[in-house]
Amino acid sequence: MKIAIASGKGGTGKTFFSVNLAHSLDRELLLLDCDVEEPNVNLFLKGELVEQRDSTLLVPQVDLDLCDGCRVCADFCQFNAIAVIRGVPLIFEDLCHGCGGCTLFCPQKAMDDTPHKIGVISHYHKGKISLIEGRLDVGKALAVPVIRDVKGDKEVAKHPLVILDAPPGTSCPVVWSLSGCDLAILVTEGTPFGLHDLKLAVETVREVGIPFGVVVNRDGLGDERVVTYCQEENIPVVGKIPNDREIATLYAQGKIVVDELPHYRALFTQIWENIASLAKGGRYERVQ
Amino acid sequence: MKGSNKLEELVILSGKGGTGKTTLTSAFAALSDSLVLADCDVDAADLHLILNPTIVKREPFVEGNEAIVDPKLCTGCGYSANFCRFDAFRKEDDGTYSIDTIRCEGCGVCVRLCPASAIKFEERHCGHWMVSKTRFGTLVHAHLQAAGENSGKLVTLVRKEARKIALEEGKKLLLVDGPPGIGCPVISSVTGADKVVLVTEPSLSGLHDLERVSRLAANFEIPVYVCVNKADIAPKLTKEIEKSVKESDNKFVGTIPYDEALVQAQIKGLSPMEYLSAAGRNHIEKLWENIWETN
Amino acid sequence: MRVAFTAGGESLDSPFDNRFGRAEKFIIYDTESDTFEVLDNTQNLQAVQGAGVQSAQHIIDSKVDELVTGNLGPKAAKIIFAAGILVYQAKAETVSEALAMYKSKAIKPLKEPTVEEHWV
């Protein structure tokens, strides 16, 4: 079972929820950190690094002996990644999206695809929790290929339970993170901003077409508008986490709340049962 | 802002989301009597929830291209689909193919390859931008469609339009609610601005963001004014942030305590300055004065 | 000598554009005949990225010998330097002001890009 934790924008407690959910379940599981521009899961997990490799994108390389400077490649490239100066192609790897068009259409067959590093994939381990983290190199623009590498890692198929921390927002990287998951959990809070951002997230998950539920974080802050919206839209609310300064304080220090405060472990276990039954398409006890 | 008649552009950034960037923007909006606002947090634009804008102009935003299969011409040969590096092709029940617009990167490889010339390459409609009237001044804002890519171009467009209006209206301040993160859109939001205000939280990620945003702003030689929201949640970390800011070229302008009245203001659709008690307002007024005092 | 100026309009009185990649027009001044032509640079208006690269290609293809602009990013600089075009950095309000600076040799050629990536 693959469950994605997402939110319409950052700062709603998405990573907090993923990490604490993982710790509350006393079982083997795999976490995927797909928030590759800001991978924070291991700041909290503090797992041991077991393996690391590069994440790469196939970009063109020119064989100048074969190139006749015809410019077909530069004219084709939609991303302005190639310029031709005095008959010599100049390639800007940072702008390349790796579509392969230039290599494919080069009349002289002078171009070749070569791997170009855009990020790092790291495997961490702590107790029963494994983590695969994708980290985009600073200054690189393409998050999706790194996310693809995280989700495509051979470890993923070996784990019966995978919890995926998606990037915030509604853009392409979010869609790539969510697609193929069995269920998405959208983390929000009961404020006007929270509701507005939740609606954007709902629009995105519906576009991807997977079932989803909502977790209300910092419950008590704000009002009932999120719950009312969920009822109107028939969206299950699988859990509510109270607005508790103690949580904020522990989290700010990088601590795992369910390990420090046992009553939250019980709450997360309950939320997990709701999520599991939602994933099976079954009924679950509605959260009060 | 005192004295000078030149238009000043102030951009509010936060690094990670949820630190109170938009709330502070709406507070500052109430404190200035001569401004134009730009909401550059186009992925999750929230400022309008407080400003209750009346839209006076709405324009589409077009960026890049997307490939679209004409089902009438598609023979279902699947040739182009084999070359798509973005896994965007879907086989339909009738044997033709379609392209998932969310996955399509707009590279044009399939368009060129299709033996039946059944794939069109069309402009991608990514969202729209708007000019609105609000009780604090004119607001330029935008909406990006789900799965739309915020490459920074929309941010640039919103800022440019807002600047134009500010100059036309003879306003003194252009107040920009910036995008989260430190990527392309953020870079687009600070280039050429006069001041950056960074709203952070006393947490590990807050510290981390502070470093990254400062480095970014230093590249552009823009002064950074740092304030810590929810400062009393972790007083030790707040001190640490204050100390590190004071050791740098940036300026520490103050703190805002954790205050649920800020959320209540949001629920009522009000700027904090229209809702908080005098004591609550005082924290924000002080920040505001400290930002301008160094002029 | 053909010298390109980044411009916001089609005459010498038009504003001098500080940006290279996203400049709307290039005014190409011929120092021998004291005449100029206007080169449109809006082909990349819709470009998702790489405006600097495309603009650089554009002025190279227009057989320009020298360039006067406000700022130049690293990618455009790489192309322009590789093409052997001399770049002058100017701070001016109008194109004619920048032209005067160029003619009076008040500005010096650049050896490296003036700004980081994504200066738009």
XYZ file of C-alpha atoms in Angstrom:
703
model
C 0.000 0.000 0.000
C 1.345 3.399 -1.006
C 0.035 6.472 0.830
C 0.961 10.028 -0.115
C 0.881 12.876 2.403
C 0.281 16.184 0.655
C -0.886 19.759 1.225
C -1.917 22.738 -0.880
C 0.953 24.759 0.510
C 3.881 24.442 2.854
C 3.776 24.892 6.607
C 0.571 22.953 7.317
C 2.381 20.078 9.027
C 2.782 17.611 6.173
C 6.240 16.429 7.195
C 5.254 16.480 10.868
C 2.367 14.180 10.060
C 4.384 11.786 7.842
C 7.192 11.385 10.338
C 4.966 10.938 13.386
C 2.633 8.552 11.572
C 5.643 6.432 10.617
C 6.876 6.392 14.221
C 3.490 5.551 15.670
C 3.210 2.350 13.638
C 5.214 -0.400 15.188
C 6.026 -2.079 11.886
C 8.460 -2.183 8.992
C 7.775 0.581 6.524
C 9.377 2.777 3.915
C 9.221 6.560 3.877
C 9.796 8.412 0.614
C 10.800 12.080 0.817
C 9.626 13.497 -2.509
C 9.824 17.128 -1.369
C 13.121 17.198 -3.243
C 13.587 20.971 -3.095
C 13.373 20.885 0.682
C 13.722 17.305 1.951
C 13.231 17.616 5.718
C 12.142 14.137 6.782
C 15.581 13.053 7.932
C 15.963 16.203 10.035
C 13.399 14.505 12.288
C 14.035 10.823 11.604
C 17.801 11.207 12.127
C 18.363 7.865 10.387
C 21.707 6.386 9.515
C 22.882 6.833 5.932
C 23.213 3.432 4.289
C 23.482 4.186 0.586
C 23.776 7.167 -1.735
C 23.751 7.600 -5.500
C 23.329 10.345 -8.061
C 20.059 11.200 -9.696
C 20.669 11.965 -13.347
C 18.983 13.315 -16.437
C 19.941 12.288 -19.986
C 21.321 15.354 -21.735
C 22.977 15.593 -25.166
C 26.672 15.658 -25.888
C 27.992 16.638 -29.314
C 30.649 14.839 -31.294
C 32.275 17.822 -33.005
C 33.895 15.580 -35.631
C 30.454 14.578 -36.871
C 28.606 17.885 -36.317
C 28.234 20.060 -39.428
C 26.632 22.988 -37.580
C 23.271 22.624 -39.290
C 21.378 23.911 -36.221
C 18.528 21.421 -36.395
C 19.068 20.720 -32.680
C 18.955 24.366 -31.576
C 15.930 25.121 -33.722
C 14.067 22.124 -32.343
C 14.796 22.677 -28.654
C 11.719 24.171 -26.956
C 13.724 24.976 -23.853
C 16.413 27.147 -25.430
C 19.070 24.791 -24.119
C 21.203 24.878 -27.283
C 22.804 27.801 -29.104
C 24.981 27.502 -32.201
C 27.936 29.847 -32.492
C 30.117 29.826 -35.566
C 28.749 26.421 -36.443
C 29.421 24.892 -33.036
C 26.538 23.866 -30.729
C 26.812 25.058 -27.166
C 24.667 23.035 -24.727
C 23.258 24.381 -21.461
C 22.586 21.299 -19.348
C 20.745 23.360 -16.731
C 18.051 24.236 -19.227
C 17.724 20.746 -20.758
C 14.577 18.791 -19.912
C 16.001 15.552 -21.288
C 13.374 15.050 -23.993
C 15.892 13.478 -26.367
C 14.641 15.423 -29.386
C 17.992 16.879 -30.452
C 19.705 13.481 -30.365
C 16.826 11.926 -32.254
C 16.597 14.539 -34.991
C 20.299 15.282 -35.558
C 20.820 14.542 -39.280
C 24.507 13.692 -38.741
C 23.835 11.502 -35.689
C 26.412 13.671 -33.959
C 24.627 13.787 -30.599
C 24.533 11.273 -27.829
C 22.577 11.105 -24.563
C 24.765 11.211 -21.475
C 23.778 11.237 -17.800
C 24.016 14.636 -16.104
C 23.788 14.842 -12.307
C 20.843 16.859 -11.014
C 20.418 15.476 -7.512
C 21.205 12.819 -4.923
C 19.166 9.810 -3.805
C 19.936 8.747 -0.216
C 18.833 5.699 1.739
C 18.539 6.052 5.525
C 17.620 3.565 8.159
C 16.392 3.780 11.739
C 14.773 0.885 13.603
C 11.874 -0.402 11.562
C 11.798 2.677 9.347
C 13.642 2.978 6.058
C 13.776 6.287 4.194
C 14.599 7.124 0.600
C 15.237 10.820 0.173
C 15.556 12.720 -3.094
C 17.483 15.975 -2.996
C 17.638 18.298 -5.979
C 20.989 20.020 -6.436
C 20.881 23.755 -5.730
C 20.336 25.699 -8.924
C 18.733 22.823 -10.824
C 15.225 23.430 -12.034
C 13.825 19.976 -12.703
C 12.367 18.266 -9.667
C 10.351 15.626 -11.509
C 13.238 13.368 -12.646
C 14.535 13.208 -9.057
C 11.054 12.312 -7.783
C 10.857 9.648 -10.469
C 14.134 8.186 -9.245
C 12.885 8.096 -5.645
C 9.608 6.416 -6.583
C 11.303 4.077 -9.048
C 13.909 2.834 -6.557
C 14.045 -0.955 -6.464
C 13.496 -0.908 -2.672
C 9.989 0.515 -3.137
C 8.504 -2.706 -4.534
C 9.866 -4.694 -1.563
C 7.882 -2.787 1.039
C 4.221 -3.610 1.682
C 3.750 -0.175 3.277
C 5.099 3.019 1.754
C 4.424 6.523 3.110
C 5.316 9.273 0.686
C 5.942 12.877 1.755
C 4.892 14.904 -1.304
C 6.089 18.406 -2.149
C 3.682 21.209 -1.195
C 1.603 23.012 -3.768
C -0.228 21.953 -6.905
C 2.479 21.946 -9.565
C 3.882 19.131 -11.722
C 6.151 17.631 -9.026
C 3.082 17.155 -6.806
C 1.193 15.402 -9.562
C 4.142 13.102 -10.255
C 4.426 12.306 -6.564
C 0.743 11.460 -6.166
C 0.200 9.425 -9.298
C 0.379 5.679 -8.701
C -0.373 6.042 -4.980
C -3.340 4.174 -3.497
C -4.442 7.036 -1.315
C -3.589 10.637 -0.556
C -3.922 12.329 2.820
C -4.208 16.109 2.602
C -2.977 17.953 5.668
C -4.554 21.327 6.358
C -5.720 23.569 9.175
C -9.082 25.092 10.014
C -8.357 28.638 8.904
C -9.443 30.597 5.816
C -5.964 30.162 4.322
C -6.037 26.471 5.238
C -9.388 25.966 3.522
C -8.360 27.858 0.408
C -5.148 25.838 0.075
C -7.042 22.606 0.759
C -9.375 23.362 -2.131
C -6.375 23.747 -4.439
C -4.993 20.420 -3.197
C -8.371 18.739 -3.709
C -8.464 20.048 -7.284
C -5.030 18.499 -7.864
C -5.789 15.077 -6.312
C -9.022 14.868 -8.267
C -7.034 15.579 -11.410
C -4.731 12.651 -10.537
C -7.771 10.523 -9.744
C -6.857 8.753 -6.508
C -9.002 8.483 -3.357
C -8.141 10.878 -0.556
C -8.914 11.973 2.967
C -8.123 15.020 5.076
C -6.234 15.514 8.324
C -6.971 18.741 10.198
C -3.808 19.887 11.932
C -3.739 22.467 14.740
C -7.407 21.725 15.307
C -9.057 24.293 17.530
C -7.164 27.074 15.842
C -9.625 28.681 13.511
C -13.141 27.371 13.062
C -15.193 24.551 11.565
C -15.028 25.701 7.959
C -12.712 22.901 6.796
C -14.877 20.199 8.364
C -18.021 21.756 6.890
C -16.420 21.897 3.457
C -15.355 18.241 3.726
C -18.893 17.217 4.669
C -20.336 19.136 1.722
C -17.842 17.598 -0.653
C -18.147 14.159 0.908
C -14.455 14.065 1.763
C -13.594 11.883 4.773
C -11.784 13.615 7.627
C -9.519 10.840 8.919
C -8.082 12.702 11.857
C -7.700 15.886 13.843
C -4.546 16.870 15.646
C -5.151 19.468 18.349
C -3.522 22.882 18.373
C -1.056 22.255 21.165
C 1.876 24.489 21.961
C 3.735 21.488 23.292
C 3.677 19.937 19.811
C 4.974 23.159 18.259
C 7.765 23.373 20.817
C 8.883 19.749 20.384
C 8.656 19.953 16.623
C 10.680 23.179 16.528
C 13.466 21.274 18.301
C 13.334 18.447 15.767
C 11.781 15.933 18.179
C 9.307 13.137 17.413
C 6.092 14.043 19.197
C 4.635 10.504 19.413
C 7.813 9.335 21.175
C 7.730 12.183 23.697
C 3.993 12.328 24.409
C 2.294 8.893 24.591
C -1.254 10.206 24.249
C -0.355 11.419 20.770
C 0.871 7.944 19.897
C -2.653 6.714 20.649
C -4.140 9.472 18.495
C -1.893 8.633 15.547
C -2.715 4.923 15.898
C -6.393 5.810 15.665
C -5.794 8.005 12.606
C -3.843 5.178 11.029
C -6.789 2.815 11.464
C -8.994 5.336 9.672
C -6.477 5.681 6.872
C -6.084 1.924 6.505
C -9.801 1.336 6.251
C -10.172 4.227 3.821
C -7.424 2.693 1.692
C -9.315 -0.595 1.650
C -12.372 1.295 0.488
C -14.146 0.333 3.684
C -16.006 2.292 6.289
C -14.290 3.846 9.238
C -15.395 5.540 12.359
C -15.938 9.220 11.680
C -13.699 11.458 13.726
C -15.583 13.651 16.115
C 9.360 55.728 3.186
C 9.741 58.946 5.047
C 10.532 61.955 2.941
C 11.495 60.439 -0.359
C 9.033 60.356 -3.241
C 10.687 57.497 -5.051
C 8.756 54.253 -5.368
C 10.152 51.675 -2.926
C 9.606 47.999 -3.558
C 9.468 45.751 -0.512
C 9.246 41.969 -0.917
C 8.124 39.704 1.927
C 9.638 36.212 1.905
C 9.531 33.260 4.264
C 11.535 30.322 2.953
C 9.166 27.526 3.951
C 5.431 28.198 3.931
C 3.148 28.828 6.882
C 5.284 31.300 8.818
C 2.842 34.194 8.552
C 4.122 35.911 5.430
C 0.701 36.762 4.034
C -0.653 37.845 7.432
C 2.250 40.246 7.825
C 1.771 41.542 4.278
C -1.841 42.398 5.107
C -0.693 44.129 8.303
C 1.867 46.222 6.445
C -0.767 47.063 3.828
C -2.862 48.665 6.558
C 0.137 50.621 7.826
C 0.957 52.287 4.532
C -1.222 55.049 3.149
C 0.250 55.036 -0.331
C 0.756 51.621 -1.855
C 0.076 49.056 -4.544
C 0.083 45.355 -3.630
C 1.347 42.369 -5.616
C 0.566 38.790 -4.586
C 3.444 36.796 -6.047
C 2.639 33.645 -4.086
C 0.852 32.494 -7.224
C 0.768 28.785 -6.308
C -1.283 29.381 -3.184
C -2.372 32.994 -3.331
C -4.118 33.803 -0.056
C -3.838 37.576 0.210
C -7.179 38.122 -1.527
C -8.905 36.320 1.373
C -8.026 39.292 3.575
C -8.202 42.059 0.993
C -11.598 41.104 -0.436
C -10.735 42.456 -3.877
C -13.059 43.636 -6.622
C -11.590 42.405 -9.889
C -11.386 45.105 -12.563
C -9.242 43.301 -15.121
C -8.529 39.655 -15.871
C -6.049 38.349 -18.459
C -5.004 34.819 -19.445
C -1.474 33.654 -18.753
C 0.117 31.582 -21.501
C 3.459 29.857 -21.202
C 5.116 27.201 -23.330
C 3.279 24.627 -25.428
C 1.504 21.338 -25.068
C 0.947 18.468 -27.468
C -2.642 17.502 -28.230
C -3.743 14.466 -30.273
C -6.544 14.917 -32.794
C -8.481 11.662 -32.316
C -9.951 11.938 -35.815
C -6.489 11.776 -37.376
C -4.833 9.361 -34.910
C -4.294 5.907 -36.433
C -3.281 4.400 -33.097
C 0.133 3.321 -34.379
C 1.821 4.299 -31.102
C 5.035 5.366 -32.829
C 5.434 8.731 -31.075
C 4.390 7.287 -27.736
C 7.530 5.131 -27.728
C 9.726 8.209 -27.755
C 7.962 10.203 -25.030
C 10.366 10.538 -22.103
C 7.628 11.848 -19.817
C 5.232 8.897 -19.997
C 2.444 11.220 -21.124
C 0.677 8.991 -23.688
C -2.505 7.087 -22.816
C -4.163 4.471 -25.012
C -7.897 5.050 -25.275
C -10.581 2.336 -25.591
C -11.100 3.105 -29.278
C -7.430 2.380 -30.038
C -6.344 6.000 -30.438
C -3.916 7.747 -28.135
C -4.323 10.804 -25.962
C -1.749 12.910 -24.146
C -1.989 13.595 -20.432
C -1.576 17.370 -20.335
C -0.308 17.207 -16.763
C 2.588 15.012 -17.766
C 3.319 16.627 -21.126
C 6.509 18.663 -20.861
C 5.867 20.486 -24.150
C 9.067 19.276 -25.832
C 7.486 18.696 -29.240
C 9.195 15.366 -30.014
C 5.903 13.534 -30.671
C 4.548 16.410 -32.752
C 7.456 16.080 -35.133
C 7.451 12.269 -35.203
C 3.753 11.453 -35.692
C 3.445 9.762 -39.125
C -0.224 10.838 -39.426
C 0.472 14.453 -38.389
C -2.259 13.951 -35.806
C -0.532 15.814 -32.967
C -0.959 19.546 -32.667
C 1.356 21.815 -30.703
C -0.657 24.476 -28.944
C -0.018 27.302 -26.523
C -0.423 26.184 -22.960
C -2.930 28.131 -20.936
C -1.486 28.064 -17.412
C -3.763 30.388 -15.481
C -4.652 34.069 -15.370
C -3.679 37.302 -13.689
C -5.889 40.053 -12.344
C -5.945 43.682 -11.298
C -8.283 44.439 -8.394
C -9.369 47.264 -6.154
C -9.067 46.739 -2.384
C -9.591 48.938 0.680
C -5.802 49.368 1.001
C -4.984 50.037 -2.627
C -4.741 48.327 -6.000
C -3.809 44.632 -5.946
C -2.258 42.645 -8.783
C -2.664 38.905 -8.284
C -2.771 35.649 -10.220
C -4.119 32.152 -10.263
C -2.082 29.235 -11.541
C -3.985 26.146 -12.677
C -3.427 22.802 -10.961
C -0.234 21.232 -12.316
C 0.696 24.573 -13.855
C 4.397 25.232 -13.568
C 5.473 28.343 -11.750
C 8.690 29.092 -13.579
C 8.846 32.627 -12.270
C 7.457 34.198 -15.397
C 4.054 34.786 -13.870
C 5.741 36.321 -10.820
C 7.691 38.665 -13.076
C 4.512 39.599 -14.909
C 2.573 40.335 -11.697
C 5.395 42.511 -10.344
C 5.817 44.370 -13.601
C 2.114 45.200 -13.837
C 2.004 46.248 -10.179
C 5.025 48.509 -10.634
C 3.444 50.118 -13.679
C 0.267 50.845 -11.740
C 2.201 52.162 -8.712
C 4.061 54.632 -10.933
C 0.849 55.697 -12.695
C -0.924 56.210 -9.387
C 2.082 58.005 -7.919
C 2.299 55.616 -4.948
C 5.309 55.412 -2.650
C 5.316 51.707 -1.871
C 5.034 48.484 -3.859
C 4.392 45.723 -1.328
C 5.022 42.210 -2.645
C 3.836 38.994 -0.972
C 6.586 36.707 -2.250
C 6.494 33.010 -3.136
C 7.691 30.353 -0.669
C 10.964 28.479 -1.148
C 14.127 29.787 -2.740
C 13.666 28.606 -6.324
C 13.090 30.394 -9.597
C 9.886 32.208 -8.549
C 11.627 33.695 -5.504
C 14.533 34.899 -7.594
C 12.017 36.488 -9.969
C 10.324 38.194 -7.040
C 13.426 39.877 -5.610
C 15.399 40.987 -8.669
C 15.535 44.735 -8.677
C 13.579 45.136 -5.411
C 14.705 47.615 -2.742
C 14.146 45.617 0.438
C 13.463 42.054 1.466
C 11.622 41.296 4.704
C 12.092 37.717 5.831
C 9.426 36.299 8.154
C 10.740 33.227 9.884
C 9.860 30.936 12.777
C 12.060 29.801 15.646
C 12.614 26.247 14.380
C 15.373 24.219 12.765
C 13.879 24.750 9.347
C 13.446 28.455 10.134
C 17.164 28.796 10.788
C 17.934 26.856 7.655
C 15.658 29.076 5.531
C 17.153 32.209 6.975
C 20.573 31.176 5.726
C 19.340 30.343 2.267
C 17.244 33.461 1.750
C 20.060 35.662 3.066
C 22.504 34.127 0.623
C 20.064 34.688 -2.211
C 19.426 38.322 -1.297
C 23.157 38.948 -0.870
C 23.639 37.900 -4.490
C 21.325 40.689 -5.511
C 22.775 43.171 -3.026
C 19.372 43.731 -1.441
C 19.200 44.452 2.310
C 17.314 41.822 4.310
C 15.188 42.714 7.354
C 14.488 39.697 9.525
C 11.593 39.220 11.923
C 10.652 36.129 13.926
C 7.008 35.151 14.173
C 5.718 32.977 17.052
C 8.965 33.954 18.778
C 7.957 32.719 22.250
C 7.370 29.129 21.033
C 11.128 28.535 21.228
C 12.794 31.555 22.871
C 16.252 29.990 22.726
C 16.096 29.513 18.978
C 14.710 33.025 18.573
C 17.772 34.372 20.373
C 19.980 32.253 18.165
C 18.349 33.652 15.030
C 18.619 37.202 16.368
C 22.298 36.694 17.143
C 23.146 35.238 13.745
C 21.293 38.059 11.969
C 23.113 40.703 13.995
C 26.460 39.141 13.104
C 25.595 39.360 9.409
C 24.975 42.316 7.120
C 21.240 41.886 7.634
C 19.068 43.727 10.136
C 16.989 42.234 12.898
C 13.760 44.216 13.136
C 11.887 42.392 15.890
C 9.604 39.591 16.948
C 5.904 38.781 17.012
C 4.650 36.553 19.839
C 2.418 33.555 19.225
C -1.051 35.074 19.107
C -4.256 33.274 18.227
C -5.880 36.638 17.572
C -3.920 36.633 14.297
C -5.965 33.619 13.210
C -9.162 35.254 14.432
C -8.368 38.278 12.251
C -7.891 35.946 9.284
C -11.270 34.301 9.982
C -12.935 37.702 9.994
C -11.160 38.625 6.759
C -9.335 41.479 8.471
C -5.790 42.721 8.528
C -4.198 42.258 11.981
C -4.116 46.052 12.241
C -7.900 46.109 11.968
C -8.399 43.476 14.638
C -5.584 43.133 17.198
C -5.495 44.895 20.550
C -3.204 47.911 20.890
C -0.535 45.672 22.462
C -0.715 43.178 19.586
C -0.591 45.943 16.990
C 2.372 47.466 18.748
C 4.675 44.522 17.896
C 3.917 44.920 14.212
C 4.120 48.720 14.239
C 7.563 48.441 15.776
C 8.741 46.086 13.019
C 7.395 48.478 10.450
C 9.205 51.457 11.975
C 12.461 49.514 12.282
C 12.329 48.619 8.618
C 12.141 52.251 7.551
C 14.210 53.839 10.252
C 17.502 52.828 8.621
C 16.678 54.854 5.520
C 30.688 48.389 -36.894
C 27.207 47.162 -35.924
C 26.389 47.865 -32.273
C 23.271 46.468 -30.555
C 21.516 48.366 -27.733
C 18.822 46.778 -25.558
C 15.738 48.960 -25.934
C 12.151 49.357 -24.838
C 11.043 50.963 -28.117
C 11.892 51.610 -31.752
C 13.637 54.990 -31.650
C 16.845 56.361 -30.141
C 14.707 58.204 -27.594
C 13.171 54.986 -26.297
C 14.155 53.689 -22.860
C 17.403 51.788 -22.576
C 16.587 48.318 -21.230
C 18.684 47.108 -18.321
C 17.907 43.513 -19.173
C 19.359 41.518 -21.999
C 17.307 38.303 -22.258
C 13.914 39.877 -21.805
C 14.572 43.132 -23.675
C 11.750 43.812 -26.121
C 13.884 45.260 -28.907
C 17.461 45.668 -30.026
C 18.408 48.882 -31.725
C 21.305 48.085 -34.041
C 23.370 51.145 -34.751
C 25.748 51.288 -37.701
C 28.720 53.471 -36.710
C 29.861 53.928 -40.317
C 26.613 55.253 -41.735
C 25.202 56.682 -38.469
C 21.924 54.888 -39.142
C 20.053 52.278 -37.157
C 17.633 49.408 -37.578
C 15.267 47.799 -35.078
C 15.389 44.109 -34.278
C 12.370 42.633 -32.560
C 13.195 40.377 -29.612
C 9.711 39.280 -28.596
C 10.151 35.789 -30.077
C 10.915 34.580 -26.575
C 8.008 36.337 -24.873
C 6.325 33.000 -24.421
C 9.511 31.062 -23.683
C 9.363 29.110 -20.447
C 13.071 29.546 -19.985
C 16.313 30.359 -21.743
C 15.388 33.871 -22.875
C 19.029 34.944 -22.532
C 20.228 32.079 -24.708
C 17.677 32.874 -27.373
C 18.406 36.602 -27.346
C 22.123 35.911 -27.650
C 21.538 33.622 -30.612
C 19.324 36.303 -32.105
C 21.921 39.078 -32.061
C 24.684 36.756 -33.283
C 22.498 35.796 -36.222
C 21.971 39.496 -36.926
C 25.710 39.954 -37.443
C 26.277 42.297 -34.567
C 29.871 43.214 -33.642
C 29.318 44.822 -30.252
C 26.597 44.970 -27.618
C 25.625 47.630 -25.074
C 23.288 46.507 -22.290
C 22.629 46.908 -18.560
C 23.256 43.400 -17.351
C 24.262 40.082 -18.807
C 23.617 36.656 -17.271
C 26.143 33.808 -17.374
C 24.523 31.774 -20.143
C 24.094 34.664 -22.549
C 27.612 35.814 -21.674
C 29.046 32.413 -22.549
C 27.457 32.577 -25.995
C 28.286 36.210 -26.689
C 31.894 35.881 -25.583
C 32.260 32.674 -27.633
C 31.012 34.576 -30.667
C 33.686 37.227 -30.104
C 31.185 40.051 -29.537
C 32.409 42.816 -27.244
C 29.918 43.720 -24.498
C 29.700 47.126 -22.820
C 27.778 47.716 -19.616
C 25.947 51.019 -19.387
C 23.648 52.695 -16.899
C 21.443 54.952 -18.974
C 17.872 56.154 -19.227
C 17.563 56.232 -23.002
C 19.237 54.512 -25.919
C 20.708 57.789 -27.193
C 22.280 58.353 -23.772
C 23.857 54.889 -23.913
C 24.957 55.579 -27.490
C 26.667 58.782 -26.397
C 28.522 56.892 -23.656
C 29.582 54.296 -26.167
C 30.777 56.869 -28.700
C 32.722 58.847 -26.105
C 34.324 55.620 -24.863
C 32.985 56.334 -21.364
C 32.151 52.653 -20.922
C 34.546 49.705 -20.951
C 34.023 46.198 -22.367
C 33.007 43.468 -19.904
C 35.157 40.437 -19.233
C 32.572 38.422 -17.320
C 28.806 38.278 -16.716
C 27.458 41.018 -14.452
C 24.688 39.061 -12.740
C 23.738 35.635 -11.495
C 21.276 33.272 -13.143
C 17.672 34.335 -13.627
C 18.162 38.044 -13.706
C 14.935 38.846 -15.512
